Amino acid sequence: MKGNKVEVEALLYITLHHPHIIKTYGLVNPNDQLIGSDSVLLLQEYAKDGDIARLLSAQYFVPSQYVLIEIFIQISNAMIYLAENDIIHGDLACRNALVFKSDPHDTKTI
C-alpha cells in the first residue's frame, strides 16, 4: 500500500471492531528500498483457511445449505456495520471474504 491517503485508510481499519471484519493490529512503515519508502504494510490477523472463493472451489468442502446461509448472514452483517459507519467496501467478492474456521456442516464453526 502506498501514500498518505492509504495510511489514513489503514488507520481507519484499526478502529473497526466487528466479529466478521478482519482485525488490523497496526501499520508498518518498512522504509525499505525493495518495497518503497512510501509503502505502508498492514499487520492483520491470520485467516488459516484462506478465502471463501478458494474454500468453495475445494473438492473436500461441500457446505450444507445452512452453512451457506450462515456465510451470507455474516457477510451481510459486516457490510451493514460498514454502512452504519459510513464506509464503502468497494470490492466485495469471495476472494476478499476470509475464513478463520470451516466445517461444511456446522454453522457455528464457519
PDB file of N, CA and C in Angstrom:
ATOM      1  N   MET A   1       0.852  -1.161   0.000  1.00  0.00           N
ATOM      2  CA  MET A   1       0.000   0.000   0.000  1.00  0.00           C
ATOM      3  C   MET A   1       0.902   1.230   0.000  1.00  0.00           C
ATOM      4  N   LYS A   2       0.541   2.224  -0.768  1.00  0.00           N
ATOM      5  CA  LYS A   2       1.401   3.404  -0.869  1.00  0.00           C
ATOM      6  C   LYS A   2       0.631   4.684  -0.603  1.00  0.00           C
ATOM      7  N   GLY A   3       1.343   5.667  -0.064  1.00  0.00           N
ATOM      8  CA  GLY A   3       0.818   7.015   0.030  1.00  0.00           C
ATOM      9  C   GLY A   3       0.140   7.362   1.333  1.00  0.00           C
ATOM     10  N   ASN A   4      -0.023   8.688   1.533  1.00  0.00           N
ATOM     11  CA  ASN A   4      -0.661   9.216   2.738  1.00  0.00           C
ATOM     12  C   ASN A   4      -2.126   8.824   2.840  1.00  0.00           C
ATOM     13  N   LYS A   5      -2.841   8.878   1.715  1.00  0.00           N
ATOM     14  CA  LYS A   5      -4.255   8.512   1.706  1.00  0.00           C
ATOM     15  C   LYS A   5      -4.427   7.072   2.189  1.00  0.00           C
ATOM     16  N   VAL A   6      -3.557   6.203   1.743  1.00  0.00           N
ATOM     17  CA  VAL A   6      -3.629   4.806   2.148  1.00  0.00           C
ATOM     18  C   VAL A   6      -3.338   4.658   3.638  1.00  0.00           C
ATOM     19  N   GLU A   7      -2.418   5.458   4.149  1.00  0.00           N
ATOM     20  CA  GLU A   7      -2.106   5.397   5.575  1.00  0.00           C
ATOM     21  C   GLU A   7      -3.315   5.816   6.409  1.00  0.00           C
ATOM     22  N   VAL A   8      -4.025   6.831   5.976  1.00  0.00           N
ATOM     23  CA  VAL A   8      -5.243   7.268   6.670  1.00  0.00           C
ATOM     24  C   VAL A   8      -6.283   6.150   6.625  1.00  0.00           C
ATOM     25  N   GLU A   9      -6.428   5.513   5.453  1.00  0.00           N
ATOM     26  CA  GLU A   9      -7.371   4.406   5.306  1.00  0.00           C
ATOM     27  C   GLU A   9      -6.964   3.241   6.212  1.00  0.00           C
ATOM     28  N   ALA A  10      -5.694   2.941   6.259  1.00  0.00           N
ATOM     29  CA  ALA A  10      -5.210   1.849   7.098  1.00  0.00           C
ATOM     30  C   ALA A  10      -5.474   2.133   8.574  1.00  0.00           C
ATOM     31  N   LEU A  11      -5.290   3.373   8.993  1.00  0.00           N
ATOM     32  CA  LEU A  11      -5.578   3.738  10.385  1.00  0.00           C
ATOM     33  C   LEU A  11      -7.060   3.561  10.700  1.00  0.00           C
ATOM     34  N   LEU A  12      -7.914   3.773   9.701  1.00  0.00           N
ATOM     35  CA  LEU A  12      -9.347   3.541   9.877  1.00  0.00           C
ATOM     36  C   LEU A  12      -9.611   2.063  10.167  1.00  0.00           C
ATOM     37  N   TYR A  13      -8.898   1.160   9.479  1.00  0.00           N
ATOM     38  CA  TYR A  13      -9.086  -0.277   9.702  1.00  0.00           C
ATOM     39  C   TYR A  13      -8.858  -0.655  11.163  1.00  0.00           C
ATOM     40  N   ILE A  14      -7.919   0.012  11.789  1.00  0.00           N
ATOM     41  CA  ILE A  14      -7.599  -0.295  13.185  1.00  0.00           C
ATOM     42  C   ILE A  14      -8.786   0.004  14.097  1.00  0.00           C
ATOM     43  N   THR A  15      -9.610   0.977  13.727  1.00  0.00           N
ATOM     44  CA  THR A  15     -10.748   1.366  14.570  1.00  0.00           C
ATOM     45  C   THR A  15     -11.955   0.453  14.407  1.00  0.00           C
ATOM     46  N   LEU A  16     -11.970  -0.397  13.400  1.00  0.00           N
ATOM     47  CA  LEU A  16     -13.118  -1.269  13.157  1.00  0.00           C
ATOM     48  C   LEU A  16     -13.121  -2.435  14.139  1.00  0.00           C
ATOM     49  N   HIS A  17     -14.280  -2.659  14.759  1.00  0.00           N
ATOM     50  CA  HIS A  17     -14.413  -3.764  15.707  1.00  0.00           C
ATOM     51  C   HIS A  17     -15.729  -4.477  15.437  1.00  0.00           C
ATOM     52  N   HIS A  18     -15.646  -5.568  14.701  1.00  0.00           N
ATOM     53  CA  HIS A  18     -16.820  -6.370  14.367  1.00  0.00           C
ATOM     54  C   HIS A  18     -16.355  -7.818  14.246  1.00  0.00           C
ATOM     55  N   PRO A  19     -17.159  -8.771  14.724  1.00  0.00           N
ATOM     56  CA  PRO A  19     -16.708 -10.170  14.698  1.00  0.00           C
ATOM     57  C   PRO A  19     -16.470 -10.733  13.297  1.00  0.00           C
ATOM     58  N   HIS A  20     -17.002 -10.086  12.265  1.00  0.00           N
ATOM     59  CA  HIS A  20     -16.839 -10.616  10.911  1.00  0.00           C
ATOM     60  C   HIS A  20     -16.039  -9.689  10.006  1.00  0.00           C
ATOM     61  N   ILE A  21     -15.232  -8.848  10.623  1.00  0.00           N
ATOM     62  CA  ILE A  21     -14.295  -7.999   9.874  1.00  0.00           C
ATOM     63  C   ILE A  21     -12.908  -8.270  10.437  1.00  0.00           C
ATOM     64  N   ILE A  22     -11.967  -8.540   9.553  1.00  0.00           N
ATOM     65  CA  ILE A  22     -10.605  -8.887   9.973  1.00  0.00           C
ATOM     66  C   ILE A  22     -10.026  -7.797  10.867  1.00  0.00           C
ATOM     67  N   LYS A  23      -9.334  -8.220  11.903  1.00  0.00           N
ATOM     68  CA  LYS A  23      -8.707  -7.271  12.831  1.00  0.00           C
ATOM     69  C   LYS A  23      -7.398  -6.764  12.239  1.00  0.00           C
ATOM     70  N   THR A  24      -7.224  -5.462  12.295  1.00  0.00           N
ATOM     71  CA  THR A  24      -5.955  -4.845  11.916  1.00  0.00           C
ATOM     72  C   THR A  24      -5.299  -4.381  13.202  1.00  0.00           C
ATOM     73  N   TYR A  25      -4.106  -4.887  13.447  1.00  0.00           N
ATOM     74  CA  TYR A  25      -3.400  -4.589  14.697  1.00  0.00           C
ATOM     75  C   TYR A  25      -2.514  -3.359  14.600  1.00  0.00           C
ATOM     76  N   GLY A  26      -2.061  -3.051  13.401  1.00  0.00           N
ATOM     77  CA  GLY A  26      -1.190  -1.895  13.279  1.00  0.00           C
ATOM     78  C   GLY A  26      -0.631  -1.726  11.885  1.00  0.00           C
ATOM     79  N   LEU A  27       0.229  -0.742  11.757  1.00  0.00           N
ATOM     80  CA  LEU A  27       0.864  -0.397  10.488  1.00  0.00           C
ATOM     81  C   LEU A  27       2.366  -0.554  10.627  1.00  0.00           C
ATOM     82  N   VAL A  28       3.001  -0.874   9.513  1.00  0.00           N
ATOM     83  CA  VAL A  28       4.454  -0.955   9.479  1.00  0.00           C
ATOM     84  C   VAL A  28       4.927  -0.090   8.326  1.00  0.00           C
ATOM     85  N   ASN A  29       5.813   0.827   8.612  1.00  0.00           N
ATOM     86  CA  ASN A  29       6.468   1.637   7.585  1.00  0.00           C
ATOM     87  C   ASN A  29       7.874   1.077   7.412  1.00  0.00           C
ATOM     88  N   PRO A  30       8.070   0.183   6.455  1.00  0.00           N
ATOM     89  CA  PRO A  30       9.333  -0.547   6.377  1.00  0.00           C
ATOM     90  C   PRO A  30      10.548   0.279   5.968  1.00  0.00           C
ATOM     91  N   ASN A  31      10.335   1.382   5.253  1.00  0.00           N
ATOM     92  CA  ASN A  31      11.449   2.210   4.792  1.00  0.00           C
ATOM     93  C   ASN A  31      12.511   1.352   4.109  1.00  0.00           C
ATOM     94  N   ASP A  32      12.061   0.495   3.216  1.00  0.00           N
ATOM     95  CA  ASP A  32      12.922  -0.455   2.521  1.00  0.00           C
ATOM     96  C   ASP A  32      12.942  -0.110   1.037  1.00  0.00           C
ATOM     97  N   GLN A  33      14.104  -0.104   0.423  1.00  0.00           N
ATOM     98  CA  GLN A  33      14.214   0.244  -0.994  1.00  0.00           C
ATOM     99  C   GLN A  33      13.490  -0.754  -1.881  1.00  0.00           C
ATOM    100  N   LEU A  34      13.424  -2.018  -1.478  1.00  0.00           N
ATOM    101  CA  LEU A  34      12.740  -3.018  -2.292  1.00  0.00           C
ATOM    102  C   LEU A  34      11.233  -2.799  -2.305  1.00  0.00           C
ATOM    103  N   ILE A  35      10.687  -2.401  -1.171  1.00  0.00           N
ATOM    104  CA  ILE A  35       9.244  -2.187  -1.062  1.00  0.00           C
ATOM    105  C   ILE A  35       8.889  -0.770  -1.468  1.00  0.00           C
ATOM    106  N   GLY A  36       9.713   0.166  -1.145  1.00  0.00           N
ATOM    107  CA  GLY A  36       9.450   1.573  -1.420  1.00  0.00           C
ATOM    108  C   GLY A  36       9.327   2.331  -0.118  1.00  0.00           C
ATOM    109  N   SER A  37       9.935   3.474  -0.051  1.00  0.00           N
ATOM    110  CA  SER A  37       9.969   4.212   1.210  1.00  0.00           C
ATOM    111  C   SER A  37       8.614   4.787   1.597  1.00  0.00           C
ATOM    112  N   ASP A  38       7.690   4.910   0.635  1.00  0.00           N
ATOM    113  CA  ASP A  38       6.373   5.451   0.971  1.00  0.00           C
ATOM    114  C   ASP A  38       5.331   4.343   1.131  1.00  0.00           C
ATOM    115  N   SER A  39       5.765   3.110   1.289  1.00  0.00           N
ATOM    116  CA  SER A  39       4.846   1.989   1.450  1.00  0.00           C
ATOM    117  C   SER A  39       4.392   1.853   2.897  1.00  0.00           C
ATOM    118  N   VAL A  40       3.191   1.310   3.054  1.00  0.00           N
ATOM    119  CA  VAL A  40       2.635   1.017   4.370  1.00  0.00           C
ATOM    120  C   VAL A  40       2.165  -0.430   4.332  1.00  0.00           C
ATOM    121  N   LEU A  41       2.562  -1.215   5.309  1.00  0.00           N
ATOM    122  CA  LEU A  41       2.117  -2.597   5.414  1.00  0.00           C
ATOM    123  C   LEU A  41       1.152  -2.708   6.580  1.00  0.00           C
ATOM    124  N   LEU A  42       0.101  -3.511   6.406  1.00  0.00           N
ATOM    125  CA  LEU A  42      -0.867  -3.730   7.477  1.00  0.00           C
ATOM    126  C   LEU A  42      -0.517  -5.003   8.231  1.00  0.00           C
ATOM    127  N   LEU A  43      -0.605  -4.954   9.535  1.00  0.00           N
ATOM    128  CA  LEU A  43      -0.436  -6.134  10.364  1.00  0.00           C
ATOM    129  C   LEU A  43      -1.833  -6.584  10.773  1.00  0.00           C
ATOM    130  N   GLN A  44      -2.286  -7.710  10.171  1.00  0.00           N
ATOM    131  CA  GLN A  44      -3.651  -8.183  10.393  1.00  0.00           C
ATOM    132  C   GLN A  44      -3.642  -9.620  10.891  1.00  0.00           C
ATOM    133  N   GLU A  45      -4.790 -10.017  11.461  1.00  0.00           N
ATOM    134  CA  GLU A  45      -4.901 -11.388  11.938  1.00  0.00           C
ATOM    135  C   GLU A  45      -4.834 -12.351  10.757  1.00  0.00           C
ATOM    136  N   TYR A  46      -4.448 -13.586  11.036  1.00  0.00           N
ATOM    137  CA  TYR A  46      -4.227 -14.603  10.017  1.00  0.00           C
ATOM    138  C   TYR A  46      -5.478 -15.454   9.832  1.00  0.00           C
ATOM    139  N   ALA A  47      -5.906 -15.612   8.595  1.00  0.00           N
ATOM    140  CA  ALA A  47      -7.049 -16.463   8.263  1.00  0.00           C
ATOM    141  C   ALA A  47      -6.504 -17.773   7.703  1.00  0.00           C
ATOM    142  N   LYS A  48      -6.398 -18.784   8.551  1.00  0.00           N
ATOM    143  CA  LYS A  48      -5.721 -20.022   8.172  1.00  0.00           C
ATOM    144  C   LYS A  48      -6.403 -20.777   7.033  1.00  0.00           C
ATOM    145  N   ASP A  49      -7.700 -20.576   6.858  1.00  0.00           N
ATOM    146  CA  ASP A  49      -8.410 -21.296   5.803  1.00  0.00           C
ATOM    147  C   ASP A  49      -8.526 -20.500   4.507  1.00  0.00           C
ATOM    148  N   GLY A  50      -7.836 -19.378   4.420  1.00  0.00           N
ATOM    149  CA  GLY A  50      -7.825 -18.608   3.173  1.00  0.00           C
ATOM    150  C   GLY A  50      -9.104 -17.822   2.961  1.00  0.00           C
ATOM    151  N   ASP A  51      -9.542 -17.759   1.712  1.00  0.00           N
ATOM    152  CA  ASP A  51     -10.754 -17.000   1.393  1.00  0.00           C
ATOM    153  C   ASP A  51     -11.884 -17.931   0.969  1.00  0.00           C
ATOM    154  N   ILE A  52     -13.083 -17.392   0.910  1.00  0.00           N
ATOM    155  CA  ILE A  52     -14.258 -18.196   0.574  1.00  0.00           C
ATOM    156  C   ILE A  52     -14.168 -18.748  -0.843  1.00  0.00           C
ATOM    157  N   ALA A  53     -13.624 -17.979  -1.774  1.00  0.00           N
ATOM    158  CA  ALA A  53     -13.506 -18.455  -3.156  1.00  0.00           C
ATOM    159  C   ALA A  53     -12.698 -19.744  -3.206  1.00  0.00           C
ATOM    160  N   ARG A  54     -11.557 -19.750  -2.534  1.00  0.00           N
ATOM    161  CA  ARG A  54     -10.696 -20.940  -2.531  1.00  0.00           C
ATOM    162  C   ARG A  54     -11.381 -22.096  -1.808  1.00  0.00           C
ATOM    163  N   LEU A  55     -12.014 -21.800  -0.689  1.00  0.00           N
ATOM    164  CA  LEU A  55     -12.668 -22.847   0.089  1.00  0.00           C
ATOM    165  C   LEU A  55     -13.819 -23.484  -0.687  1.00  0.00           C
ATOM    166  N   LEU A  56     -14.648 -22.663  -1.331  1.00  0.00           N
ATOM    167  CA  LEU A  56     -15.790 -23.201  -2.074  1.00  0.00           C
ATOM    168  C   LEU A  56     -15.364 -23.976  -3.314  1.00  0.00           C
ATOM    169  N   SER A  57     -14.183 -23.691  -3.847  1.00  0.00           N
ATOM    170  CA  SER A  57     -13.715 -24.431  -5.024  1.00  0.00           C
ATOM    171  C   SER A  57     -12.986 -25.719  -4.637  1.00  0.00           C
ATOM    172  N   ALA A  58     -12.716 -25.905  -3.352  1.00  0.00           N
ATOM    173  CA  ALA A  58     -12.033 -27.114  -2.884  1.00  0.00           C
ATOM    174  C   ALA A  58     -12.983 -28.309  -2.942  1.00  0.00           C
ATOM    175  N   GLN A  59     -12.473 -29.428  -3.405  1.00  0.00           N
ATOM    176  CA  GLN A  59     -13.288 -30.641  -3.533  1.00  0.00           C
ATOM    177  C   GLN A  59     -13.754 -31.173  -2.174  1.00  0.00           C
ATOM    178  N   TYR A  60     -12.966 -30.950  -1.137  1.00  0.00           N
ATOM    179  CA  TYR A  60     -13.282 -31.507   0.173  1.00  0.00           C
ATOM    180  C   TYR A  60     -14.324 -30.691   0.931  1.00  0.00           C
ATOM    181  N   PHE A  61     -14.585 -29.454   0.521  1.00  0.00           N
ATOM    182  CA  PHE A  61     -15.501 -28.592   1.266  1.00  0.00           C
ATOM    183  C   PHE A  61     -16.794 -28.425   0.485  1.00  0.00           C
ATOM    184  N   VAL A  62     -17.824 -29.145   0.899  1.00  0.00           N
ATOM    185  CA  VAL A  62     -19.148 -29.038   0.285  1.00  0.00           C
ATOM    186  C   VAL A  62     -20.111 -28.602   1.392  1.00  0.00           C
ATOM    187  N   PRO A  63     -20.359 -27.293   1.498  1.00  0.00           N
ATOM    188  CA  PRO A  63     -21.153 -26.789   2.623  1.00  0.00           C
ATOM    189  C   PRO A  63     -22.635 -27.126   2.510  1.00  0.00           C
ATOM    190  N   SER A  64     -23.240 -27.342   3.662  1.00  0.00           N
ATOM    191  CA  SER A  64     -24.683 -27.545   3.699  1.00  0.00           C
ATOM    192  C   SER A  64     -25.376 -26.218   3.391  1.00  0.00           C
ATOM    193  N   GLN A  65     -26.653 -26.295   3.111  1.00  0.00           N
ATOM    194  CA  GLN A  65     -27.440 -25.093   2.844  1.00  0.00           C
ATOM    195  C   GLN A  65     -27.388 -24.148   4.050  1.00  0.00           C
ATOM    196  N   TYR A  66     -27.414 -24.702   5.248  1.00  0.00           N
ATOM    197  CA  TYR A  66     -27.399 -23.882   6.462  1.00  0.00           C
ATOM    198  C   TYR A  66     -26.064 -23.155   6.637  1.00  0.00           C
ATOM    199  N   VAL A  67     -24.983 -23.809   6.261  1.00  0.00           N
ATOM    200  CA  VAL A  67     -23.667 -23.166   6.337  1.00  0.00           C
ATOM    201  C   VAL A  67     -23.583 -22.035   5.318  1.00  0.00           C
ATOM    202  N   LEU A  68     -24.090 -22.256   4.112  1.00  0.00           N
ATOM    203  CA  LEU A  68     -24.098 -21.190   3.101  1.00  0.00           C
ATOM    204  C   LEU A  68     -24.902 -19.985   3.585  1.00  0.00           C
ATOM    205  N   ILE A  69     -26.052 -20.242   4.186  1.00  0.00           N
ATOM    206  CA  ILE A  69     -26.877 -19.152   4.721  1.00  0.00           C
ATOM    207  C   ILE A  69     -26.110 -18.405   5.809  1.00  0.00           C
ATOM    208  N   GLU A  70     -25.414 -19.135   6.685  1.00  0.00           N
ATOM    209  CA  GLU A  70     -24.627 -18.501   7.748  1.00  0.00           C
ATOM    210  C   GLU A  70     -23.513 -17.630   7.164  1.00  0.00           C
ATOM    211  N   ILE A  71     -22.871 -18.102   6.106  1.00  0.00           N
ATOM    212  CA  ILE A  71     -21.835 -17.303   5.437  1.00  0.00           C
ATOM    213  C   ILE A  71     -22.440 -15.997   4.929  1.00  0.00           C
ATOM    214  N   PHE A  72     -23.573 -16.085   4.256  1.00  0.00           N
ATOM    215  CA  PHE A  72     -24.227 -14.884   3.721  1.00  0.00           C
ATOM    216  C   PHE A  72     -24.639 -13.928   4.841  1.00  0.00           C
ATOM    217  N   ILE A  73     -25.138 -14.465   5.943  1.00  0.00           N
ATOM    218  CA  ILE A  73     -25.535 -13.627   7.080  1.00  0.00           C
ATOM    219  C   ILE A  73     -24.323 -12.897   7.657  1.00  0.00           C
ATOM    220  N   GLN A  74     -23.210 -13.612   7.823  1.00  0.00           N
ATOM    221  CA  GLN A  74     -22.005 -12.987   8.377  1.00  0.00           C
ATOM    222  C   GLN A  74     -21.493 -11.867   7.476  1.00  0.00           C
ATOM    223  N   ILE A  75     -21.463 -12.122   6.173  1.00  0.00           N
ATOM    224  CA  ILE A  75     -21.015 -11.088   5.229  1.00  0.00           C
ATOM    225  C   ILE A  75     -21.976  -9.905   5.257  1.00  0.00           C
ATOM    226  N   SER A  76     -23.276 -10.181   5.270  1.00  0.00           N
ATOM    227  CA  SER A  76     -24.279  -9.111   5.309  1.00  0.00           C
ATOM    228  C   SER A  76     -24.141  -8.267   6.571  1.00  0.00           C
ATOM    229  N   ASN A  77     -23.947  -8.915   7.709  1.00  0.00           N
ATOM    230  CA  ASN A  77     -23.782  -8.172   8.961  1.00  0.00           C
ATOM    231  C   ASN A  77     -22.538  -7.291   8.932  1.00  0.00           C
ATOM    232  N   ALA A  78     -21.466  -7.785   8.350  1.00  0.00           N
ATOM    233  CA  ALA A  78     -20.246  -6.979   8.235  1.00  0.00           C
ATOM    234  C   ALA A  78     -20.483  -5.772   7.327  1.00  0.00           C
ATOM    235  N   MET A  79     -21.204  -5.963   6.229  1.00  0.00           N
ATOM    236  CA  MET A  79     -21.485  -4.856   5.310  1.00  0.00           C
ATOM    237  C   MET A  79     -22.411  -3.829   5.965  1.00  0.00           C
ATOM    238  N   ILE A  80     -23.370  -4.294   6.759  1.00  0.00           N
ATOM    239  CA  ILE A  80     -24.253  -3.377   7.493  1.00  0.00           C
ATOM    240  C   ILE A  80     -23.431  -2.542   8.472  1.00  0.00           C
ATOM    241  N   TYR A  81     -22.508  -3.186   9.187  1.00  0.00           N
ATOM    242  CA  TYR A  81     -21.638  -2.472  10.126  1.00  0.00           C
ATOM    243  C   TYR A  81     -20.847  -1.389   9.398  1.00  0.00           C
ATOM    244  N   LEU A  82     -20.277  -1.733   8.246  1.00  0.00           N
ATOM    245  CA  LEU A  82     -19.524  -0.737   7.476  1.00  0.00           C
ATOM    246  C   LEU A  82     -20.432   0.417   7.054  1.00  0.00           C
ATOM    247  N   ALA A  83     -21.625   0.096   6.549  1.00  0.00           N
ATOM    248  CA  ALA A  83     -22.556   1.137   6.102  1.00  0.00           C
ATOM    249  C   ALA A  83     -22.957   2.050   7.261  1.00  0.00           C
ATOM    250  N   GLU A  84     -23.188   1.464   8.430  1.00  0.00           N
ATOM    251  CA  GLU A  84     -23.544   2.267   9.605  1.00  0.00           C
ATOM    252  C   GLU A  84     -22.411   3.202  10.024  1.00  0.00           C
ATOM    253  N   ASN A  85     -21.201   2.876   9.617  1.00  0.00           N
ATOM    254  CA  ASN A  85     -20.037   3.708   9.930  1.00  0.00           C
ATOM    255  C   ASN A  85     -19.576   4.518   8.723  1.00  0.00           C
ATOM    256  N   ASP A  86     -20.484   4.661   7.741  1.00  0.00           N
ATOM    257  CA  ASP A  86     -20.227   5.459   6.537  1.00  0.00           C
ATOM    258  C   ASP A  86     -18.985   5.005   5.775  1.00  0.00           C
ATOM    259  N   ILE A  87     -18.794   3.691   5.708  1.00  0.00           N
ATOM    260  CA  ILE A  87     -17.661   3.122   4.986  1.00  0.00           C
ATOM    261  C   ILE A  87     -18.191   2.296   3.823  1.00  0.00           C
ATOM    262  N   ILE A  88     -17.616   2.500   2.655  1.00  0.00           N
ATOM    263  CA  ILE A  88     -17.960   1.716   1.468  1.00  0.00           C
ATOM    264  C   ILE A  88     -16.844   0.711   1.246  1.00  0.00           C
ATOM    265  N   HIS A  89     -17.192  -0.568   1.136  1.00  0.00           N
ATOM    266  CA  HIS A  89     -16.167  -1.600   0.958  1.00  0.00           C
ATOM    267  C   HIS A  89     -15.441  -1.425  -0.367  1.00  0.00           C
ATOM    268  N   GLY A  90     -16.173  -1.341  -1.451  1.00  0.00           N
ATOM    269  CA  GLY A  90     -15.565  -1.067  -2.749  1.00  0.00           C
ATOM    270  C   GLY A  90     -15.137  -2.283  -3.548  1.00  0.00           C
ATOM    271  N   ASP A  91     -14.971  -3.448  -2.905  1.00  0.00           N
ATOM    272  CA  ASP A  91     -14.540  -4.631  -3.652  1.00  0.00           C
ATOM    273  C   ASP A  91     -15.027  -5.902  -2.959  1.00  0.00           C
ATOM    274  N   LEU A  92     -16.332  -5.977  -2.751  1.00  0.00           N
ATOM    275  CA  LEU A  92     -16.910  -7.149  -2.104  1.00  0.00           C
ATOM    276  C   LEU A  92     -16.875  -8.319  -3.082  1.00  0.00           C
ATOM    277  N   ALA A  93     -16.139  -9.353  -2.729  1.00  0.00           N
ATOM    278  CA  ALA A  93     -16.007 -10.546  -3.568  1.00  0.00           C
ATOM    279  C   ALA A  93     -15.596 -11.707  -2.671  1.00  0.00           C
ATOM    280  N   CYS A  94     -15.862 -12.923  -3.128  1.00  0.00           N
ATOM    281  CA  CYS A  94     -15.483 -14.100  -2.339  1.00  0.00           C
ATOM    282  C   CYS A  94     -13.984 -14.135  -2.057  1.00  0.00           C
ATOM    283  N   ARG A  95     -13.172 -13.617  -2.963  1.00  0.00           N
ATOM    284  CA  ARG A  95     -11.715 -13.612  -2.748  1.00  0.00           C
ATOM    285  C   ARG A  95     -11.317 -12.667  -1.612  1.00  0.00           C
ATOM    286  N   ASN A  96     -12.223 -11.764  -1.219  1.00  0.00           N
ATOM    287  CA  ASN A  96     -11.947 -10.812  -0.146  1.00  0.00           C
ATOM    288  C   ASN A  96     -12.673 -11.153   1.156  1.00  0.00           C
ATOM    289  N   ALA A  97     -13.357 -12.273   1.186  1.00  0.00           N
ATOM    290  CA  ALA A  97     -14.021 -12.741   2.407  1.00  0.00           C
ATOM    291  C   ALA A  97     -13.183 -13.886   2.970  1.00  0.00           C
ATOM    292  N   LEU A  98     -12.537 -13.640   4.098  1.00  0.00           N
ATOM    293  CA  LEU A  98     -11.593 -14.600   4.659  1.00  0.00           C
ATOM    294  C   LEU A  98     -12.272 -15.578   5.604  1.00  0.00           C
ATOM    295  N   VAL A  99     -11.681 -16.774   5.713  1.00  0.00           N
ATOM    296  CA  VAL A  99     -12.252 -17.853   6.515  1.00  0.00           C
ATOM    297  C   VAL A  99     -11.274 -18.207   7.634  1.00  0.00           C
ATOM    298  N   PHE A 100     -11.762 -18.177   8.859  1.00  0.00           N
ATOM    299  CA  PHE A 100     -10.921 -18.480  10.014  1.00  0.00           C
ATOM    300  C   PHE A 100     -11.166 -19.884  10.549  1.00  0.00           C
ATOM    301  N   LYS A 101     -12.395 -20.361  10.415  1.00  0.00           N
ATOM    302  CA  LYS A 101     -12.748 -21.727  10.805  1.00  0.00           C
ATOM    303  C   LYS A 101     -13.707 -22.252   9.751  1.00  0.00           C
ATOM    304  N   SER A 102     -13.623 -23.549   9.463  1.00  0.00           N
ATOM    305  CA  SER A 102     -14.534 -24.076   8.447  1.00  0.00           C
ATOM    306  C   SER A 102     -14.940 -25.510   8.754  1.00  0.00           C
ATOM    307  N   ASP A 103     -16.233 -25.711   8.762  1.00  0.00           N
ATOM    308  CA  ASP A 103     -16.822 -27.040   8.855  1.00  0.00           C
ATOM    309  C   ASP A 103     -18.030 -26.996   7.931  1.00  0.00           C
ATOM    310  N   PRO A 104     -18.064 -27.834   6.895  1.00  0.00           N
ATOM    311  CA  PRO A 104     -19.139 -27.744   5.908  1.00  0.00           C
ATOM    312  C   PRO A 104     -20.530 -28.065   6.444  1.00  0.00           C
ATOM    313  N   HIS A 105     -20.605 -28.582   7.683  1.00  0.00           N
ATOM    314  CA  HIS A 105     -21.907 -28.977   8.225  1.00  0.00           C
ATOM    315  C   HIS A 105     -22.280 -28.273   9.521  1.00  0.00           C
ATOM    316  N   ASP A 106     -21.385 -27.472  10.073  1.00  0.00           N
ATOM    317  CA  ASP A 106     -21.633 -26.839  11.370  1.00  0.00           C
ATOM    318  C   ASP A 106     -21.627 -25.320  11.224  1.00  0.00           C
ATOM    319  N   THR A 107     -22.777 -24.698  11.397  1.00  0.00           N
ATOM    320  CA  THR A 107     -22.891 -23.246  11.233  1.00  0.00           C
ATOM    321  C   THR A 107     -22.145 -22.484  12.325  1.00  0.00           C
ATOM    322  N   LYS A 108     -21.791 -23.141  13.414  1.00  0.00           N
ATOM    323  CA  LYS A 108     -21.077 -22.454  14.496  1.00  0.00           C
ATOM    324  C   LYS A 108     -19.577 -22.374  14.243  1.00  0.00           C
ATOM    325  N   THR A 109     -19.081 -23.121  13.273  1.00  0.00           N
ATOM    326  CA  THR A 109     -17.641 -23.100  13.005  1.00  0.00           C
ATOM    327  C   THR A 109     -17.348 -22.575  11.607  1.00  0.00           C
ATOM    328  N   ILE A 110     -18.129 -21.630  11.160  1.00  0.00           N
ATOM    329  CA  ILE A 110     -17.854 -21.002   9.862  1.00  0.00           C
ATOM    330  C   ILE A 110     -17.771 -19.513  10.044  1.00  0.00           C
TER     331      ILE A 110
END
